Amino acid sequence: MRLPGLLPGFAVALLATAAQAHITFENKEVVPGSTVKLVLRVPHGCGGSPTTRVRIQLPEVLRAAKPQPKAGWELAVVRPDAGLHAASTGHAHGTSSDVREVSWSGRLDDAYYDEFVVRVTVDVKAPAGPLYVPIVQECETGVERWIEVPAAGQSSDELSSPAPSIRVTPRT
Amino acid sequence: MSLLGRLAAVILGLALLAWATTGEAVAHASLVSAEPADGAVIETAPSVLTLRFNEDARPLVARLIRPDGRQELLRDLRGGGSVLTIGLPAGLSQGTHIVSWRITSQDGHPIAGASLFSVGAETSMTPLPASSDSTVRAGLWLARLFLAIGMALGVGGVAFAAFFADGKPAAGPIIGGSLVAGLMALPVFVGFQGLDALGLPLTGLLEIETWRSGLLGTAYGHTAFLTAAAFLVAGAARQQGGRLLAAVALLLAGAAVAASGHASSAAPQLLTRPTVLLHVVAVCLWIGALVPLAFSLRAGNSGIPALLLFSSVIPAMLVLLLVTGIGLAIVQLGGIDGLLGSAYGRILVAKLGLIALLLGLAAINRYRLTMPAAAGEAAARRRLVRSISVELGLAVLILGVVGLWRFTPPPRAMAAVPQSPAQTLHVEGNELSAELTLKPSRVGPVIIEVADLRRRGEPIRPVEVEIELGKPSFGIGPFLRKAQPTGDSRWSAGGFVLPMDGFWVVRMKVLVSDFESVTLTDLFDVPGG
């Protein structure tokens, strides 16, 4: 017996929706070895409260991170203690260890929208597939942690606070 | 493929879909504040409950559970933008009330939650009475009986025609009529299941929430889908013939019964569910043969070959029936003392008595009447037809008696109550393991304790632990509480009030570091008071 074509249609309609209130990246796809400007979009505060701090934890495959400072916001970076990491792209620009965590502290009203930019180089050996970047959004009252990663077989749509993701696609 | 077959495929597809989408509440909107606040104790009864969300929300349904356990749907729901106002009935008594609500956020995802507040003083809740409305229970029993008749006479009759009578239908109208009656009883079954689940009277059938609960909220919804598929496939088998379709219909009928009920949910489910399936298949094959046999024998000698074939197969089927039945009864009773001491046991004794009568009759048919009838003796044939008719009557009586089990808990479920004042689960997953304890393991105010929290075998000190308790199938909760640290790797979350027994879904969200959280999910089976 053939399953009727209705079934995939129903499934798509019920399970897939546009998640407009989440923190997401403007970038959809990146290529290993390339240098990209990652743009993080913050459309909301935490339950109505203004955002006071945005923290990004960059995964290992995103190297040589350089965050863009924002007027009115205080920028801080965290580097793990370590020896030299050889930049896999072959362009060594002087940083002795990669930035792992970036944070901007300031104030963004819930009614307003803003973007936070960090320039990264994607490691040539980055595996293809979705790359999850956990974000912590601190507000005047409360904290939103965009850190949930879907398990095998799950989709980000089912999570309440999914970590924003970008897709690593090999150069074709 | 025939129309009926295609229809059956669509129903199965919808069943799979319903299975996949039940239960989960994806929180795209989230609650910012509630007035009265969650867990508050206030002097005078409030007239409204105000919920504030972080984005526009549309109210779907809200339910009030009073301190004495009575539930009612709240109809005065006013939503404007991101603020939802729920009107509470006047004259709320002293004690702890729960308002369970469900909204849709802007992107269409439903989210559910619950608010707890106490008027005057906090009270523990008395457990909900089992569906107090006797009309609902009677309707449920009747609908279930018709479903059983549809399965036994309809699907079983089709199977008999396919396997024993070379597809030549005798008593065709009765078999078809049974299938149709079963199909018509299905919506009644679903509606009344919903009424029973929500504890509503007959007027609750007008609420969409009742149907949602009956169809998607409980395991009986799965039973309904599978039964519909079984009936439709049997109908297709009738039109097209073929043993494959008849066999599929039989298996679907067995799976439908195995999908719900006390017998299938006993541990170990890997054994009990297939046992129930085999039991039902054997029952359908046996009872389904009775009507066509009686009809074909009454008409003349044409039914003899089928009769002989059936007689040679029936002993094996009866052995299967008895073995599976005894196995299930042992698991359910947990001992001979349960036999007369519980309502469940008394129904079982009645069923066994009727089965003994039935088997006696069947033995007479098989050993005293079959051969003479096969030889052509008209008198023997007539006696055989009468005897088969009595068998049929007994069988329907047994189906009716079995339907009463729906309203009695088996002794194994009741045995759990006095023994355990607390219930501990060992939960594991995502490199995390912990011991979750529900204290006390009964209806009313409870706390959840987390102990021995380990990651990859090593004890950890998480930043935060949150516990969520909910009963999605009944639309209650989820209640979310932050756990407080109470020692080395020990956390405790209190302030939960369980208004009902049964299965409660517990989700523990452990914030391992600022950027990493792990969620573990498990089930507590809270025994009824």
Coordinates of C-alpha atoms in Angstrom, one line a residue, chain A residues 1-4 6-7 10-11 14-22 44-48 55-57 101 110 134-136 138 144-145 147-148 151 156-161, chain B residues 1 5-6 8-10 12-14 16-17 20-21 24-28 30 32 53-55 106-109 233 245 248 430 463-464 507 509 511 513-517 519:
Chain A
M1 CA 0.0 0.0 0.0
R2 CA 1.3 3.4 -0.8
L3 CA 1.2 6.1 1.9
P4 CA -0.8 8.9 0.5
L6 CA -1.1 13.9 2.1
L7 CA 1.2 12.7 4.9
F10 CA 0.4 17.3 7.0
A11 CA 3.8 16.8 8.7
L14 CA 2.2 20.8 11.7
L15 CA 5.8 20.7 12.6
A16 CA 7.5 23.5 10.7
T17 CA 7.0 27.1 11.7
A18 CA 9.0 30.3 11.4
A19 CA 10.6 31.0 14.8
Q20 CA 10.5 34.8 14.8
A21 CA 11.2 35.5 18.5
H22 CA 14.5 33.6 18.7
H44 CA 13.7 40.6 21.9
G45 CA 14.7 41.1 25.5
C46 CA 14.0 38.5 28.2
G47 CA 10.2 38.4 28.7
G48 CA 9.9 42.2 28.2
R55 CA 27.6 36.5 25.4
I56 CA 28.7 34.2 22.6
Q57 CA 30.7 31.0 23.1
E101 CA 34.0 33.9 24.4
D110 CA 12.8 45.2 24.4
P134 CA 25.4 28.9 22.3
I135 CA 24.3 32.4 23.3
V136 CA 23.5 33.8 26.8
E138 CA 21.3 38.6 30.2
E144 CA 17.7 33.7 28.4
R145 CA 20.0 30.9 27.5
I147 CA 21.9 26.9 24.3
E148 CA 19.7 23.9 23.5
A151 CA 19.4 15.5 19.8
S156 CA 15.5 22.9 16.4
D157 CA 11.9 23.8 15.9
E158 CA 10.9 21.6 18.8
L159 CA 13.1 23.3 21.3
S160 CA 12.0 26.3 23.4
S161 CA 15.5 28.0 23.5
Chain B
M1 CA -6.1 -0.2 -4.6
G5 CA -7.9 0.3 1.4
R6 CA -6.8 3.9 0.5
A8 CA -7.4 2.8 5.7
A9 CA -3.9 4.0 4.6
V10 CA -4.9 7.6 5.3
L12 CA -3.0 5.0 9.6
G13 CA -1.1 7.9 8.4
L14 CA -3.1 10.3 10.5
L16 CA 1.2 8.1 13.0
L17 CA 1.0 11.8 12.8
A20 CA 4.2 12.0 16.7
T21 CA 2.7 15.3 17.7
E24 CA 5.0 18.3 23.5
A25 CA 4.5 21.9 24.4
V26 CA 7.0 24.1 22.5
A27 CA 7.4 27.4 24.4
H28 CA 7.9 30.1 21.8
S30 CA 6.7 32.4 27.6
V32 CA 6.4 36.7 32.2
F53 CA 3.4 36.8 28.2
N54 CA 6.4 38.2 26.3
E55 CA 4.5 38.2 23.0
Q106 CA 2.2 34.1 17.4
D107 CA 3.9 31.4 15.4
G108 CA 1.1 28.9 16.1
H109 CA 2.9 26.7 18.6
V233 CA -9.0 -2.9 5.9
L245 CA -5.7 -8.1 3.8
V248 CA -3.6 -7.4 8.3
N430 CA 23.2 12.8 27.4
V463 CA 24.9 26.3 37.9
E464 CA 21.1 25.7 38.1
R507 CA 11.8 17.0 33.0
K509 CA 16.9 20.8 33.1
L511 CA 22.6 24.0 33.6
S513 CA 27.8 25.6 32.6
D514 CA 26.7 29.0 31.4
F515 CA 26.5 27.7 27.9
E516 CA 25.5 24.2 28.3
S517 CA 22.3 22.6 29.5
T519 CA 17.6 17.9 29.9

